């Protein structure tokens, strides 16, 4: 029997103009598909001219400048269509989708589809079961008492996964996939009897609990930041009256 962490997986990652899922834009994205652990990955990449300036702080992280994106990026509308269809194909093929901090990347894509395609991610995934594996949620639940940050770089160090070219969408997607496999193996006694679909359902519960804990910590420290408990996709904000 092949466990989920040794079987086929796909991974999705984006680079963006910032961290506001409602207002910021995708500048690059990648989907990486692997038929089995250790198999050769197949990579699809997209470079986007977002139509808005890229803040210097974002460029410092991913290295993508306004000039580069204007010269080499494609218009968002067809790109978002292609990305959504690619994810739908993976879901239709019953490949679990690895997304590090899924509520960020999947919500970014959803908002871009609404902005440029008058559509939504749910419409592209209609009748196709979405099964997400989020290494951040998995690690935080399965090794909850470990101190320290849990960024992708931190998780790669923890699980001895090589991350070349951090903040390149394809490199980050592949690293997130390898971290997810490593989490599954390390905690196999707790995960091997679960299917990826069962883990998808459990992660929604785990993420909500993690969000409540973080919100309580913010409240104690006097931080006004709000933590959204929704996973793997944040609901659309209601329209202003």
mmCIF file of C-alpha atoms in Angstrom:
data_model
loop_
_atom_site.group_PDB
_atom_site.id
_atom_site.type_symbol
_atom_site.label_atom_id
_atom_site.label_comp_id
_atom_site.label_asym_id
_atom_site.label_seq_id
_atom_site.Cartn_x
_atom_site.Cartn_y
_atom_site.Cartn_z
ATOM 1 C CA UNK A 1 0.000 0.000 0.000
ATOM 2 C CA UNK A 2 1.339 3.416 -0.989
ATOM 3 C CA UNK A 3 0.809 6.063 1.648
ATOM 4 C CA UNK A 4 -0.279 9.538 0.593
ATOM 5 C CA UNK A 5 3.144 10.988 1.377
ATOM 6 C CA UNK A 6 4.845 8.621 -1.082
ATOM 7 C CA UNK A 7 2.259 8.912 -3.847
ATOM 8 C CA UNK A 8 1.408 11.520 -6.479
ATOM 9 C CA UNK A 9 1.275 15.155 -5.379
ATOM 10 C CA UNK A 10 1.003 18.562 -7.029
ATOM 11 C CA UNK A 11 2.189 21.817 -5.464
ATOM 12 C CA UNK A 12 1.206 25.432 -6.081
ATOM 13 C CA UNK A 13 2.955 28.657 -5.126
ATOM 14 C CA UNK A 14 2.812 32.345 -6.025
ATOM 15 C CA UNK A 15 4.936 35.446 -5.692
ATOM 16 C CA UNK A 16 3.029 38.688 -5.249
ATOM 17 C CA UNK A 17 3.157 42.463 -4.902
ATOM 18 C CA UNK A 18 2.411 42.183 -1.170
ATOM 19 C CA UNK A 19 0.559 40.295 1.540
ATOM 20 C CA UNK A 20 -2.953 41.749 1.239
ATOM 21 C CA UNK A 21 -5.010 39.046 -0.484
ATOM 22 C CA UNK A 22 -7.785 41.516 -1.301
ATOM 23 C CA UNK A 23 -5.645 44.192 -2.952
ATOM 24 C CA UNK A 24 -2.253 42.784 -3.948
ATOM 25 C CA UNK A 25 -1.515 40.978 -7.207
ATOM 26 C CA UNK A 26 0.217 37.831 -8.406
ATOM 27 C CA UNK A 27 3.461 38.427 -10.323
ATOM 28 C CA UNK A 28 4.571 34.829 -10.766
ATOM 29 C CA UNK A 29 3.200 31.360 -10.083
ATOM 30 C CA UNK A 30 4.146 27.731 -10.495
ATOM 31 C CA UNK A 31 2.571 24.301 -10.336
ATOM 32 C CA UNK A 32 4.858 21.327 -9.743
ATOM 33 C CA UNK A 33 3.618 17.764 -10.295
ATOM 34 C CA UNK A 34 5.336 14.611 -9.065
ATOM 35 C CA UNK A 35 3.949 11.118 -9.697
ATOM 36 C CA UNK A 36 5.709 9.561 -6.729
ATOM 37 C CA UNK A 37 8.249 10.414 -4.055
ATOM 38 C CA UNK A 38 11.629 10.890 -5.695
ATOM 39 C CA UNK A 39 10.099 11.111 -9.163
ATOM 40 C CA UNK A 40 11.090 13.735 -11.678
ATOM 41 C CA UNK A 41 8.954 16.857 -11.144
ATOM 42 C CA UNK A 42 7.056 18.467 -14.010
ATOM 43 C CA UNK A 43 6.963 22.246 -13.673
ATOM 44 C CA UNK A 44 4.577 24.830 -15.131
ATOM 45 C CA UNK A 45 5.542 28.489 -14.630
ATOM 46 C CA UNK A 46 3.798 31.789 -15.214
ATOM 47 C CA UNK A 47 5.166 35.335 -15.164
ATOM 48 C CA UNK A 48 2.605 38.121 -14.866
ATOM 49 C CA UNK A 49 2.582 41.814 -15.653
ATOM 50 C CA UNK A 50 0.237 42.752 -12.781
ATOM 51 C CA UNK A 51 -0.731 46.149 -14.196
ATOM 52 C CA UNK A 52 0.222 47.865 -10.939
ATOM 53 C CA UNK A 53 3.609 48.952 -9.548
ATOM 54 C CA UNK A 54 5.605 46.362 -7.622
ATOM 55 C CA UNK A 55 6.674 47.840 -4.274
ATOM 56 C CA UNK A 56 10.440 47.843 -3.655
ATOM 57 C CA UNK A 57 9.933 45.672 -0.585
ATOM 58 C CA UNK A 58 8.309 42.947 -2.683
ATOM 59 C CA UNK A 59 11.058 43.145 -5.303
ATOM 60 C CA UNK A 60 13.656 42.714 -2.546
ATOM 61 C CA UNK A 61 12.012 39.404 -1.654
ATOM 62 C CA UNK A 62 11.402 37.796 -5.047
ATOM 63 C CA UNK A 63 13.667 39.869 -7.302
ATOM 64 C CA UNK A 64 10.981 40.704 -9.870
ATOM 65 C CA UNK A 65 11.074 44.337 -10.954
ATOM 66 C CA UNK A 66 8.495 46.458 -12.754
ATOM 67 C CA UNK A 67 10.725 46.623 -15.823
ATOM 68 C CA UNK A 68 11.248 42.850 -15.963
ATOM 69 C CA UNK A 69 7.544 42.118 -15.553
ATOM 70 C CA UNK A 70 6.503 44.689 -18.130
ATOM 71 C CA UNK A 71 8.971 43.258 -20.636
ATOM 72 C CA UNK A 72 8.437 39.573 -19.950
ATOM 73 C CA UNK A 73 5.179 39.148 -18.044
ATOM 74 C CA UNK A 74 1.834 38.282 -19.603
ATOM 75 C CA UNK A 75 -1.483 39.998 -18.956
ATOM 76 C CA UNK A 76 -3.223 38.608 -15.864
ATOM 77 C CA UNK A 77 -6.543 37.484 -17.397
ATOM 78 C CA UNK A 78 -5.265 34.568 -19.535
ATOM 79 C CA UNK A 79 -2.679 33.596 -16.934
ATOM 80 C CA UNK A 80 -5.222 33.279 -14.134
ATOM 81 C CA UNK A 81 -7.403 31.193 -16.441
ATOM 82 C CA UNK A 82 -4.497 28.852 -17.179
ATOM 83 C CA UNK A 83 -3.509 28.513 -13.524
ATOM 84 C CA UNK A 84 -7.077 27.773 -12.429
ATOM 85 C CA UNK A 85 -7.518 25.181 -15.178
ATOM 86 C CA UNK A 86 -4.199 23.558 -14.259
ATOM 87 C CA UNK A 87 -5.258 23.251 -10.620
ATOM 88 C CA UNK A 88 -8.634 21.885 -11.715
ATOM 89 C CA UNK A 89 -6.842 19.243 -13.813
ATOM 90 C CA UNK A 90 -4.815 18.152 -10.787
ATOM 91 C CA UNK A 91 -7.955 17.914 -8.676
ATOM 92 C CA UNK A 92 -9.735 15.947 -11.408
ATOM 93 C CA UNK A 93 -6.774 13.549 -11.450
ATOM 94 C CA UNK A 94 -7.169 13.114 -7.650
ATOM 95 C CA UNK A 95 -3.734 14.539 -6.931
ATOM 96 C CA UNK A 96 -3.553 16.217 -3.516
ATOM 97 C CA UNK A 97 -2.483 19.843 -3.868
ATOM 98 C CA UNK A 98 0.331 21.034 -1.607
ATOM 99 C CA UNK A 99 0.048 24.735 -0.784
ATOM 100 C CA UNK A 100 2.194 26.299 1.927
ATOM 101 C CA UNK A 101 -0.058 28.693 3.877
ATOM 102 C CA UNK A 102 -2.939 27.781 1.586
ATOM 103 C CA UNK A 103 -5.316 30.606 2.622
ATOM 104 C CA UNK A 104 -2.860 33.107 1.185
ATOM 105 C CA UNK A 105 -2.062 31.620 -2.227
ATOM 106 C CA UNK A 106 -5.483 30.143 -2.966
ATOM 107 C CA UNK A 107 -7.265 33.319 -1.890
ATOM 108 C CA UNK A 108 -4.884 35.430 -3.990
ATOM 109 C CA UNK A 109 -5.743 33.312 -7.023
ATOM 110 C CA UNK A 110 -9.457 33.490 -6.264
ATOM 111 C CA UNK A 111 -9.356 37.288 -6.035
ATOM 112 C CA UNK A 112 -7.378 37.568 -9.248
ATOM 113 C CA UNK A 113 -9.969 35.395 -11.005
ATOM 114 C CA UNK A 114 -12.733 37.636 -9.688
ATOM 115 C CA UNK A 115 -10.799 40.735 -10.752
ATOM 116 C CA UNK A 116 -9.800 39.624 -14.250
ATOM 117 C CA UNK A 117 -12.185 36.819 -15.204
ATOM 118 C CA UNK A 118 -15.395 37.766 -13.332
ATOM 119 C CA UNK A 119 -15.197 34.241 -11.944
ATOM 120 C CA UNK A 120 -13.904 32.400 -8.877
ATOM 121 C CA UNK A 121 -11.681 29.480 -8.017
ATOM 122 C CA UNK A 122 -14.738 27.518 -6.900
ATOM 123 C CA UNK A 123 -16.213 27.755 -10.395
ATOM 124 C CA UNK A 124 -13.138 26.208 -11.954
ATOM 125 C CA UNK A 125 -13.095 23.457 -9.336
ATOM 126 C CA UNK A 126 -16.810 22.729 -9.632
ATOM 127 C CA UNK A 127 -17.449 18.961 -9.323
ATOM 128 C CA UNK A 128 -13.728 18.417 -8.770
ATOM 129 C CA UNK A 129 -12.821 17.555 -5.166
ATOM 130 C CA UNK A 130 -10.279 19.999 -3.740
ATOM 131 C CA UNK A 131 -7.802 18.182 -1.515
ATOM 132 C CA UNK A 132 -5.143 20.453 -0.009
ATOM 133 C CA UNK A 133 -2.125 19.556 2.097
ATOM 134 C CA UNK A 134 -0.659 22.568 3.884
ATOM 135 C CA UNK A 135 2.756 21.781 5.439
ATOM 136 C CA UNK A 136 2.449 24.770 7.774
ATOM 137 C CA UNK A 137 -0.792 23.469 9.288
ATOM 138 C CA UNK A 138 0.382 19.858 9.346
ATOM 139 C CA UNK A 139 3.688 20.654 11.048
ATOM 140 C CA UNK A 140 2.103 23.010 13.553
ATOM 141 C CA UNK A 141 -0.431 20.382 14.598
ATOM 142 C CA UNK A 142 1.818 17.334 14.576
ATOM 143 C CA UNK A 143 4.764 19.057 16.305
ATOM 144 C CA UNK A 144 2.831 21.722 18.170
ATOM 145 C CA UNK A 145 5.226 22.185 21.082
ATOM 146 C CA UNK A 146 8.320 22.901 18.991
ATOM 147 C CA UNK A 147 9.416 26.495 19.431
ATOM 148 C CA UNK A 148 10.482 28.783 16.627
ATOM 149 C CA UNK A 149 9.113 30.107 13.371
ATOM 150 C CA UNK A 150 7.470 27.940 10.742
ATOM 151 C CA UNK A 151 8.189 29.708 7.486
ATOM 152 C CA UNK A 152 9.032 27.537 4.493
ATOM 153 C CA UNK A 153 12.728 28.225 5.079
ATOM 154 C CA UNK A 154 12.379 27.140 8.709
ATOM 155 C CA UNK A 155 10.476 23.979 7.770
ATOM 156 C CA UNK A 156 13.070 23.087 5.146
ATOM 157 C CA UNK A 157 15.780 23.339 7.802
ATOM 158 C CA UNK A 158 13.702 21.305 10.269
ATOM 159 C CA UNK A 159 12.988 18.502 7.785
ATOM 160 C CA UNK A 160 16.336 18.641 5.951
ATOM 161 C CA UNK A 161 14.875 19.708 2.616
ATOM 162 C CA UNK A 162 17.099 21.636 0.224
ATOM 163 C CA UNK A 163 15.600 24.977 -0.815
ATOM 164 C CA UNK A 164 17.431 26.524 -3.737
ATOM 165 C CA UNK A 165 16.358 29.950 -4.977
ATOM 166 C CA UNK A 166 13.944 30.752 -2.148
ATOM 167 C CA UNK A 167 11.040 32.982 -3.238
ATOM 168 C CA UNK A 168 11.094 31.566 -6.729
ATOM 169 C CA UNK A 169 7.579 30.144 -7.133
ATOM 170 C CA UNK A 170 8.700 26.819 -8.645
ATOM 171 C CA UNK A 171 11.491 26.304 -6.117
ATOM 172 C CA UNK A 172 9.169 27.108 -3.220
ATOM 173 C CA UNK A 173 6.439 24.796 -4.555
ATOM 174 C CA UNK A 174 8.859 21.886 -4.901
ATOM 175 C CA UNK A 175 10.313 22.519 -1.438
ATOM 176 C CA UNK A 176 6.824 22.666 0.091
ATOM 177 C CA UNK A 177 6.041 19.325 -1.543
ATOM 178 C CA UNK A 178 9.198 17.720 -0.151
ATOM 179 C CA UNK A 179 8.508 19.158 3.316
ATOM 180 C CA UNK A 180 4.979 17.733 3.192
ATOM 181 C CA UNK A 181 6.308 14.294 2.316
ATOM 182 C CA UNK A 182 8.869 14.575 5.121
ATOM 183 C CA UNK A 183 6.207 15.589 7.653
ATOM 184 C CA UNK A 184 4.140 12.580 6.640
ATOM 185 C CA UNK A 185 7.074 10.213 7.054
ATOM 186 C CA UNK A 186 8.236 11.663 10.378
ATOM 187 C CA UNK A 187 4.761 11.347 11.862
ATOM 188 C CA UNK A 188 3.772 8.231 9.943
ATOM 189 C CA UNK A 189 2.296 6.537 13.003
ATOM 190 C CA UNK A 190 -0.272 9.353 13.130
ATOM 191 C CA UNK A 191 -0.778 10.025 9.415
ATOM 192 C CA UNK A 192 -0.293 6.826 7.423
ATOM 193 C CA UNK A 193 -3.772 5.483 8.133
ATOM 194 C CA UNK A 194 -5.370 8.725 7.012
ATOM 195 C CA UNK A 195 -6.118 9.523 3.393
ATOM 196 C CA UNK A 196 -5.209 12.907 1.951
ATOM 197 C CA UNK A 197 -8.934 13.691 1.772
ATOM 198 C CA UNK A 198 -9.330 12.947 5.464
ATOM 199 C CA UNK A 199 -6.338 15.155 6.233
ATOM 200 C CA UNK A 200 -7.900 17.953 4.180
ATOM 201 C CA UNK A 201 -10.958 17.876 6.438
ATOM 202 C CA UNK A 202 -8.873 17.684 9.609
ATOM 203 C CA UNK A 203 -6.628 20.574 8.588
ATOM 204 C CA UNK A 204 -9.607 22.917 8.423
ATOM 205 C CA UNK A 205 -10.285 22.102 12.080
ATOM 206 C CA UNK A 206 -6.620 22.301 13.055
ATOM 207 C CA UNK A 207 -6.105 25.632 11.307
ATOM 208 C CA UNK A 208 -9.155 27.125 13.013
ATOM 209 C CA UNK A 209 -7.796 26.059 16.410
ATOM 210 C CA UNK A 210 -4.362 27.434 15.535
ATOM 211 C CA UNK A 211 -5.951 30.727 14.471
ATOM 212 C CA UNK A 212 -7.855 30.988 17.765
ATOM 213 C CA UNK A 213 -4.650 30.399 19.691
ATOM 214 C CA UNK A 214 -2.781 33.040 17.727
ATOM 215 C CA UNK A 215 -5.667 35.486 18.108
ATOM 216 C CA UNK A 216 -5.626 34.978 21.874
ATOM 217 C CA UNK A 217 -1.874 35.586 21.913
ATOM 218 C CA UNK A 218 -2.341 38.811 19.930
ATOM 219 C CA UNK A 219 -5.026 39.919 22.388
ATOM 220 C CA UNK A 220 -2.738 39.325 25.367
ATOM 221 C CA UNK A 221 0.092 41.253 23.708
ATOM 222 C CA UNK A 222 -2.141 44.163 22.704
ATOM 223 C CA UNK A 223 -1.759 43.531 18.967
ATOM 224 C CA UNK A 224 -4.858 44.582 16.970
ATOM 225 C CA UNK A 225 -4.213 42.145 14.103
ATOM 226 C CA UNK A 226 -7.070 39.782 13.247
ATOM 227 C CA UNK A 227 -6.485 36.129 12.369
ATOM 228 C CA UNK A 228 -8.818 34.540 9.839
ATOM 229 C CA UNK A 229 -9.725 30.956 10.824
ATOM 230 C CA UNK A 230 -10.867 30.005 7.299
ATOM 231 C CA UNK A 231 -8.883 27.297 5.482
ATOM 232 C CA UNK A 232 -7.915 26.563 2.724
ATOM 233 C CA UNK A 233 -9.635 29.607 1.190
ATOM 234 C CA UNK A 234 -10.885 32.783 2.776
ATOM 235 C CA UNK A 235 -14.480 33.745 2.012
ATOM 236 C CA UNK A 236 -15.128 36.732 -0.190
ATOM 237 C CA UNK A 237 -15.549 39.962 1.732
ATOM 238 C CA UNK A 238 -19.099 41.309 1.619
ATOM 239 C CA UNK A 239 -19.561 44.237 -0.731
ATOM 240 C CA UNK A 240 -19.628 47.667 0.906
ATOM 241 C CA UNK A 241 -23.127 49.089 1.362
#
